[in-house]
Amino acid sequence: MQIKISKIIGYFSLSLTAGIALLSGCGGLGSVLSNTPGASGYGPSIAQLQTAQRIRPACSARLGEAMCLALIAKTNVQPNVAGWAPADFQARYKLPSKTKGAGQIVGIVGAYDNPNVASDLAAYRSNFGLGTANFSKYNQNGEQGNYPAANTGWGIESDLDVDMVSATCPNCTIYLIEANTANGSDLETAEAEAVKLGAHIVSNSWTCYPLSCLRKRYFDTRGVEYLASASDAGSQLGAPAVFDTVAAIGGTQLAKSGSTYGETIWSGSGGGCATGIPKPKWQSIIPKSVCAYRIANDAAAEAGCSPGVAEYDSYGYGGWISVCGTSAASPLLAGVFGLAGNATSQVGGRTFWLTTHHKHLYKITGPCTYKLGQYTTCAGWGSPNGIGAF
């Protein structure tokens, strides 16, 4: 059955024909009987955030292509660094970042080339005392050369991703695999190459509409933990985050008072119920009357825009910037999987649904249409409280 959808999604407009209907989550899971994604919002849309906080998307969107989810919160902040730093993530999430993660390979899949990503990562790690990175960059065919055309928007995303993995798991090995374009077929090739290169964990800070623009089999390799950002459209969720073999990562807003940290739901976090995507057995706690299919999110991490996370980007902006969005949350938790060191035994977000693991996740509160105990579609089962849930 083909469903015609016409919807303004946050800061971009799409008109598409989708074989799978994506139903609203954070912004209105009560509308699951409709076929209109994101029927209502529980908080400010990305467009409203863009106006109120002067944020803007790093990447543009085209029908059938993936869009990176980095949101630029502040530029020209040098020489000062603005935004949350590795020490904040390590303290809030109680991470053994100094002692664990060695030998774990985290693959980052993105599109286009950032010619300065290695030096940018070195600058980020040097500033925060994280040591020299074990970092390699590849094209979608696994070559260290013949890189695709450069793109400043996706370049910001690549810098963000490698910075955030470094922030939580500085001892992890990081591979960046650059797809030739943002087309689904190129990203799928890069996804497969990340696995061939030996990545135990693969993070994807982008989303694609319609859901049919990606095929699940490229995100379903036994022994590889896949993560994807849940999107920044308030109540939208795209591929690959909808696949039950992928951990869908929502967003929180960090806060700090003195030495005490707190988190609330970030109003821009996507999430929801996707018809046509079978519900995995480990989600049986969710009543069929609410969602008979795969529901997201599974977990969450910092994504808020006040003040955003610190990033070093010399190619697009010449130095330090602040960035926000769920594009930060996915690589942050990819690094946590690296710290836990058992990604080969994981399947998507299943680990977060184990009741014995909920004590190792912070309950995230805030406005969200669907809640079930500790669970919300906006932030899943919560953010890391140590590595016990990973």
Coordinates of C-alpha atoms in Angstrom, one line a residue:
M1 CA 0.0 0.0 0.0
Q2 CA 1.4 3.4 -1.0
I3 CA 0.8 6.3 1.4
K4 CA 1.1 9.9 0.1
I5 CA 2.7 12.1 2.8
S6 CA 3.3 15.8 2.6
K7 CA 4.8 17.2 5.7
I8 CA 7.1 20.0 6.8
I9 CA 9.7 18.2 8.9
G10 CA 11.3 20.8 11.2
Y11 CA 13.4 23.0 9.0
F12 CA 12.9 21.3 5.7
S13 CA 9.9 20.3 3.6
L14 CA 9.4 17.0 1.8
S15 CA 6.7 15.6 -0.4
L16 CA 7.2 11.9 -0.7
T17 CA 5.6 8.5 -1.4
A18 CA 6.4 6.0 1.2
G19 CA 5.8 2.3 1.5
I20 CA 6.1 2.5 5.3
A21 CA 4.1 5.0 7.4
L22 CA 6.0 6.7 10.2
L23 CA 3.8 7.6 13.0
S24 CA 4.4 10.3 15.6
G25 CA 6.1 9.6 18.8
C26 CA 7.4 12.3 21.1
G27 CA 5.1 14.8 19.5
G28 CA 1.9 12.8 19.6
L29 CA 1.9 9.0 19.9
G30 CA -1.7 9.3 20.6
S31 CA -2.2 9.7 16.9
V32 CA -0.9 6.3 16.0
L33 CA -4.2 5.5 14.1
S34 CA -3.4 8.2 11.6
N35 CA -0.9 8.0 8.7
T36 CA 0.5 11.4 9.2
P37 CA 3.9 11.6 10.7
G38 CA 4.5 14.1 13.4
A39 CA 0.9 15.2 13.7
S40 CA 1.6 17.4 16.7
G41 CA 4.5 18.6 18.7
Y42 CA 5.1 18.5 22.5
G43 CA 7.6 21.3 22.4
P44 CA 9.3 23.8 20.0
S45 CA 9.9 22.5 16.5
I46 CA 13.4 22.8 15.0
A47 CA 12.1 25.8 13.0
Q48 CA 11.1 27.5 16.3
L49 CA 14.4 26.5 17.9
Q50 CA 16.2 27.9 14.8
T51 CA 14.4 31.2 15.4
A52 CA 14.7 31.4 19.2
Q53 CA 18.2 30.1 19.5
R54 CA 19.6 31.0 16.1
I55 CA 20.5 27.4 15.3
R56 CA 20.7 26.2 11.8
P57 CA 21.1 22.8 10.1
A58 CA 24.6 22.0 8.9
C59 CA 23.2 20.0 5.9
S60 CA 20.4 20.5 3.4
A61 CA 17.9 17.8 2.6
R62 CA 16.7 16.3 -0.7
L63 CA 14.1 13.7 -1.3
G64 CA 15.5 10.2 -1.1
E65 CA 18.9 11.3 0.2
A66 CA 20.2 11.2 3.8
M67 CA 20.5 14.4 5.8
C68 CA 23.1 14.9 8.5
L69 CA 21.6 15.9 11.7
A70 CA 24.1 18.4 13.1
L71 CA 22.6 21.7 14.1
I72 CA 25.0 24.7 14.4
A73 CA 24.3 26.5 17.6
K74 CA 27.2 29.0 17.7
T75 CA 30.2 30.0 15.6
N76 CA 33.2 32.3 16.0
V77 CA 33.7 31.4 19.6
Q78 CA 37.5 31.2 19.5
P79 CA 39.7 31.5 21.3
N80 CA 37.3 30.3 24.0
V81 CA 35.7 26.9 23.8
A82 CA 31.9 27.0 24.1
G83 CA 29.8 23.9 24.9
W84 CA 29.9 20.7 26.8
A85 CA 33.3 19.0 27.0
P86 CA 34.5 15.4 27.5
A87 CA 34.9 16.0 31.2
D88 CA 31.2 16.8 31.4
F89 CA 30.1 13.6 29.7
Q90 CA 32.5 11.4 31.6
A91 CA 31.4 12.9 35.0
R92 CA 27.6 12.8 34.3
Y93 CA 27.6 9.4 32.7
K94 CA 30.1 7.9 35.2
L95 CA 32.4 6.6 32.5
P96 CA 35.7 4.7 32.9
S97 CA 37.0 6.6 29.9
K98 CA 40.6 6.6 31.0
T99 CA 40.9 2.8 31.6
K100 CA 38.7 1.1 29.0
G101 CA 38.0 1.0 25.3
A102 CA 41.4 0.0 23.9
G103 CA 41.1 -2.3 20.9
Q104 CA 37.5 -1.4 20.2
I105 CA 36.8 -0.1 16.7
V106 CA 34.1 2.5 16.2
G107 CA 33.1 3.1 12.6
I108 CA 31.6 6.4 11.7
V109 CA 29.6 6.4 8.4
G110 CA 29.0 9.8 6.7
A111 CA 28.9 11.3 3.3
Y112 CA 31.4 13.4 1.3
D113 CA 34.9 14.4 2.4
N114 CA 36.2 16.5 5.2
P115 CA 39.8 17.1 4.2
N116 CA 40.7 18.5 7.6
V117 CA 39.1 15.9 9.8
A118 CA 42.3 14.3 11.1
S119 CA 43.9 17.7 12.1
D120 CA 40.6 18.9 13.5
L121 CA 40.3 15.8 15.7
A122 CA 43.9 16.3 16.8
A123 CA 43.1 19.9 17.8
Y124 CA 40.0 18.7 19.8
R125 CA 41.8 16.0 21.6
S126 CA 44.8 18.2 22.4
N127 CA 42.6 20.9 23.9
F128 CA 40.9 18.5 26.2
G129 CA 43.9 16.3 27.0
L130 CA 42.7 13.2 25.4
G131 CA 46.0 12.1 23.9
T132 CA 46.7 11.1 20.3
A133 CA 43.8 9.5 18.4
N134 CA 44.0 6.1 16.8
F135 CA 42.2 7.4 13.7
S136 CA 41.9 6.3 10.1
K137 CA 39.8 7.7 7.2
Y138 CA 38.6 5.7 4.3
N139 CA 36.5 6.2 1.2
Q140 CA 33.4 3.9 0.7
N141 CA 35.5 1.3 -1.0
G142 CA 38.0 1.0 1.9
E143 CA 40.8 3.1 0.3
Q144 CA 42.8 5.6 2.2
G145 CA 42.7 8.1 -0.7
N146 CA 40.4 8.8 -3.7
Y147 CA 38.1 10.5 -1.3
P148 CA 34.8 12.0 -2.4
A149 CA 34.1 15.6 -3.1
A150 CA 34.4 17.8 0.0
N151 CA 31.2 19.2 1.6
T152 CA 31.3 21.7 4.5
G153 CA 27.9 20.6 6.0
W154 CA 28.8 16.9 6.1
G155 CA 32.3 18.0 7.2
I156 CA 30.8 19.5 10.3
E157 CA 29.0 16.3 11.0
S158 CA 32.2 14.2 10.5
D159 CA 34.1 16.4 12.9
L160 CA 31.3 16.2 15.5
D161 CA 31.1 12.4 15.3
V162 CA 34.8 11.7 15.8
D163 CA 35.0 14.3 18.5
M164 CA 32.0 12.8 20.4
V165 CA 33.4 9.2 20.2
S166 CA 36.7 10.6 21.5
A167 CA 34.9 12.4 24.3
T168 CA 33.5 9.2 25.8
C169 CA 36.0 6.7 24.6
P170 CA 39.4 8.3 23.9
N171 CA 41.1 4.9 23.8
C172 CA 38.8 3.6 21.1
T173 CA 40.1 3.2 17.5
I174 CA 38.0 5.4 15.2
Y175 CA 37.4 4.8 11.5
L176 CA 35.6 7.4 9.4
I177 CA 34.1 5.9 6.2
E178 CA 33.1 8.6 3.7
A179 CA 30.4 7.7 1.2
N180 CA 30.6 9.3 -2.3
T181 CA 27.2 11.0 -1.8
A182 CA 24.3 11.1 0.5
N183 CA 22.4 8.6 -1.6
G184 CA 21.2 5.5 0.2
S185 CA 23.2 3.2 -2.1
D186 CA 26.5 4.9 -1.4
L187 CA 25.8 5.0 2.4
E188 CA 25.0 1.3 2.3
T189 CA 28.3 0.6 0.6
A190 CA 30.1 2.6 3.2
E191 CA 28.1 0.8 5.9
A192 CA 29.3 -2.6 4.6
E193 CA 32.8 -1.3 4.3
A194 CA 32.9 -0.3 7.9
V195 CA 32.2 -3.9 8.8
K196 CA 34.8 -5.2 6.4
L197 CA 37.4 -3.0 8.0
G198 CA 36.6 -4.6 11.4
A199 CA 34.4 -2.1 13.1
H200 CA 32.6 -3.6 16.2
I201 CA 30.3 -0.5 16.5
V202 CA 28.9 1.6 13.7
S203 CA 27.4 5.0 14.4
N204 CA 25.2 7.0 11.9
S205 CA 24.4 10.6 12.7
W206 CA 22.0 11.1 9.8
T207 CA 18.5 10.1 8.7
C208 CA 16.8 9.3 5.4
Y209 CA 13.2 9.8 4.2
P210 CA 11.3 7.9 3.0
L211 CA 12.2 4.9 5.0
S212 CA 12.6 2.8 1.8
C213 CA 15.7 4.8 0.9
L214 CA 17.7 2.3 2.9
R215 CA 17.7 -1.5 3.2
K216 CA 17.8 -3.2 6.6
R217 CA 20.3 -5.8 5.5
Y218 CA 23.1 -3.3 5.5
F219 CA 22.4 -2.6 9.2
D220 CA 22.1 -6.2 10.3
T221 CA 25.5 -7.9 10.6
R222 CA 25.9 -10.4 13.5
G223 CA 28.4 -9.2 16.0
V224 CA 28.2 -5.5 15.0
E225 CA 26.4 -2.9 17.1
Y226 CA 24.7 -0.3 15.0
L227 CA 23.5 3.1 16.3
A228 CA 21.6 5.9 14.6
S229 CA 20.4 9.3 15.6
A230 CA 16.7 9.6 16.1
S231 CA 16.4 12.8 14.0
D232 CA 15.8 16.4 15.1
A233 CA 12.3 16.9 13.9
G234 CA 10.4 16.9 17.2
S235 CA 8.3 13.9 16.4
Q236 CA 9.9 12.3 13.3
L237 CA 12.1 9.2 13.0
G238 CA 13.7 8.1 9.8
A239 CA 15.9 5.2 8.6
P240 CA 18.2 3.7 9.8
A241 CA 17.0 4.4 13.3
V242 CA 13.7 2.6 12.7
F243 CA 15.3 -0.7 12.0
D244 CA 15.1 -3.2 15.0
T245 CA 18.7 -4.1 14.5
V246 CA 19.8 -0.5 15.2
A247 CA 19.8 1.3 18.5
A248 CA 17.7 4.5 18.1
I249 CA 19.3 7.3 20.1
G250 CA 17.2 10.2 21.2
G251 CA 18.3 13.5 22.8
T252 CA 18.6 15.1 26.2
Q253 CA 19.4 18.5 27.5
L254 CA 22.3 18.5 30.0
A255 CA 22.4 21.0 32.8
K256 CA 24.8 21.7 35.6
S257 CA 24.6 23.4 39.0
G258 CA 27.8 23.6 40.8
S259 CA 29.3 20.1 40.4
T260 CA 25.9 18.4 40.0
Y261 CA 24.5 17.4 36.6
G262 CA 21.0 16.8 35.5
E263 CA 19.2 16.0 32.3
T264 CA 15.8 16.5 30.8
I265 CA 14.2 15.5 27.5
W266 CA 15.4 17.6 24.6
S267 CA 12.4 19.0 22.8
G268 CA 13.8 18.4 19.4
S269 CA 14.3 14.6 19.8
G270 CA 12.5 12.4 17.2
G271 CA 10.9 9.2 18.1
G272 CA 7.8 7.1 17.5
C273 CA 6.1 4.0 16.1
A274 CA 6.9 2.8 12.6
T275 CA 4.3 0.7 10.8
G276 CA 5.7 -2.0 8.7
I277 CA 8.8 -2.5 10.9
P278 CA 8.1 -5.6 13.0
K279 CA 8.1 -5.2 16.7
P280 CA 11.1 -7.2 18.2
K281 CA 10.2 -9.6 21.1
W282 CA 12.2 -7.5 23.5
Q283 CA 9.7 -4.6 23.0
S284 CA 6.7 -6.7 24.1
I285 CA 6.2 -4.5 27.1
I286 CA 4.7 -1.8 24.9
P287 CA 1.0 -2.5 24.4
K288 CA -0.1 -3.2 20.8
S289 CA -2.8 -0.6 21.3
V290 CA -0.1 2.0 21.6
C291 CA 2.3 0.5 19.0
A292 CA 2.1 -2.8 17.3
Y293 CA 5.4 -2.3 15.5
R294 CA 9.0 -1.2 16.2
I295 CA 8.9 1.7 18.7
A296 CA 11.8 4.2 19.3
N297 CA 13.8 5.5 21.0
D298 CA 15.9 3.0 22.9
A299 CA 18.3 5.3 24.8
A300 CA 19.5 8.9 24.8
A301 CA 22.4 11.3 25.4
E302 CA 23.1 15.0 25.3
A303 CA 21.7 16.7 22.2
G304 CA 20.5 20.0 23.5
C305 CA 21.3 23.4 22.1
S306 CA 21.9 25.3 25.3
P307 CA 24.9 25.6 24.9
G308 CA 25.4 22.5 22.6
V309 CA 28.6 20.5 22.5
A310 CA 32.1 21.9 21.8
E311 CA 33.5 21.0 18.3
Y312 CA 36.6 22.0 16.4
D313 CA 36.0 22.5 12.7
S314 CA 38.6 24.3 10.6
Y315 CA 37.2 23.4 7.2
G316 CA 33.8 25.1 7.4
Y317 CA 34.2 27.6 10.3
G318 CA 37.9 28.0 11.0
G319 CA 37.9 26.9 14.6
W320 CA 35.7 26.2 17.6
I321 CA 31.9 26.1 17.2
S322 CA 29.0 24.7 19.3
V323 CA 26.8 22.0 17.8
C324 CA 23.6 20.3 18.9
G325 CA 21.1 17.7 17.8
T326 CA 20.8 13.9 18.1
S327 CA 23.8 13.7 15.8
A328 CA 25.9 14.2 18.9
A329 CA 24.0 11.6 21.0
S330 CA 24.7 8.6 18.7
P331 CA 28.5 8.9 18.6
L332 CA 28.5 9.7 22.3
L333 CA 26.8 6.3 23.0
A334 CA 28.9 4.5 20.4
G335 CA 31.9 5.4 22.5
V336 CA 30.1 4.0 25.6
F337 CA 29.6 0.7 23.8
G338 CA 33.3 0.8 23.2
L339 CA 34.0 1.2 26.9
A340 CA 31.7 -1.7 27.7
G341 CA 33.7 -3.9 25.2
N342 CA 30.9 -6.4 24.5
A343 CA 29.4 -4.9 21.3
T344 CA 29.7 -8.2 19.5
S345 CA 27.0 -9.7 21.7
Q346 CA 24.5 -6.8 21.2
V347 CA 21.6 -6.4 18.8
G348 CA 20.5 -2.9 18.2
G349 CA 18.8 -1.4 21.3
R350 CA 17.9 -4.7 22.9
T351 CA 20.3 -4.2 25.8
F352 CA 18.4 -1.1 27.0
W353 CA 15.1 -3.0 27.3
L354 CA 16.4 -5.6 29.8
T355 CA 14.8 -4.7 33.1
T356 CA 18.1 -5.6 35.0
H357 CA 19.8 -2.8 33.0
H358 CA 17.4 0.0 33.8
K359 CA 19.2 0.8 37.1
H360 CA 22.2 1.6 34.9
L361 CA 20.3 4.3 33.0
Y362 CA 19.2 7.7 34.2
K363 CA 15.4 8.2 34.0
I364 CA 15.0 11.3 31.8
T365 CA 11.9 13.4 32.6
G366 CA 10.2 16.2 30.7
P367 CA 7.3 16.7 28.3
C368 CA 6.7 13.6 26.1
T369 CA 3.4 12.2 24.9
Y370 CA 4.1 8.5 25.6
K371 CA 5.6 7.3 28.9
L372 CA 5.6 3.9 30.5
G373 CA 7.4 4.0 33.8
Q374 CA 11.0 4.9 33.1
Y375 CA 10.5 4.7 29.3
T376 CA 9.6 7.5 27.0
T377 CA 9.6 7.6 23.2
C378 CA 11.7 10.8 23.4
A379 CA 14.6 9.4 25.4
G380 CA 14.1 5.7 25.4
W381 CA 15.1 4.1 28.7
G382 CA 17.4 7.0 29.5
S383 CA 21.0 8.0 29.4
P384 CA 24.1 6.1 30.8
N385 CA 24.6 5.8 34.5
G386 CA 27.9 3.9 34.1
I387 CA 28.3 1.2 31.5
G388 CA 26.2 -1.5 33.0
A389 CA 23.4 -1.2 30.4
F390 CA 25.8 -1.5 27.5

